[in-house]
Phi, psi and omega in degrees: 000139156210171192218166183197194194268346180230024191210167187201115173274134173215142140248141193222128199255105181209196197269336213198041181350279205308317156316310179289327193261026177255311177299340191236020164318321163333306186292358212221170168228134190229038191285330167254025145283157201279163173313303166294009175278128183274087071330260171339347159293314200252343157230173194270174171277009181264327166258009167285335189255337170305340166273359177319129173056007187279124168307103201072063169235146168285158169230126171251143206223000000 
């Protein structure tokens, strides 16, 4: 783990990261992945999009 005043490093080990943060979609914003990303396989763009900009949501960069 690190940290920084805006940021947070995890490793995190499981078969398949994106799957899992797809299952917990609630949690995260994922609004500036490209269209070809499988995020977009595993969720609709309404819930891709629901979190656009939302204040305490993660975001991976």
């Amino acid at each position: 783990v690190y940290t920084d005043t805006d940021s947070l490093i995890l490793l995190i080990r499981t078969e398949n990261v994106y799957k899992d943060m797809a299952e917990m979609h609630e949690h995260f914003d994922f609004s500036d992945y490209k269209l070809e990303h499988p995020i977009y396989k595993a969720l609709n763009k309404e819930n891709i999009i629901l979190n656009k900009k939302v204040s305490g949501k993660f975001k991976d960069e």
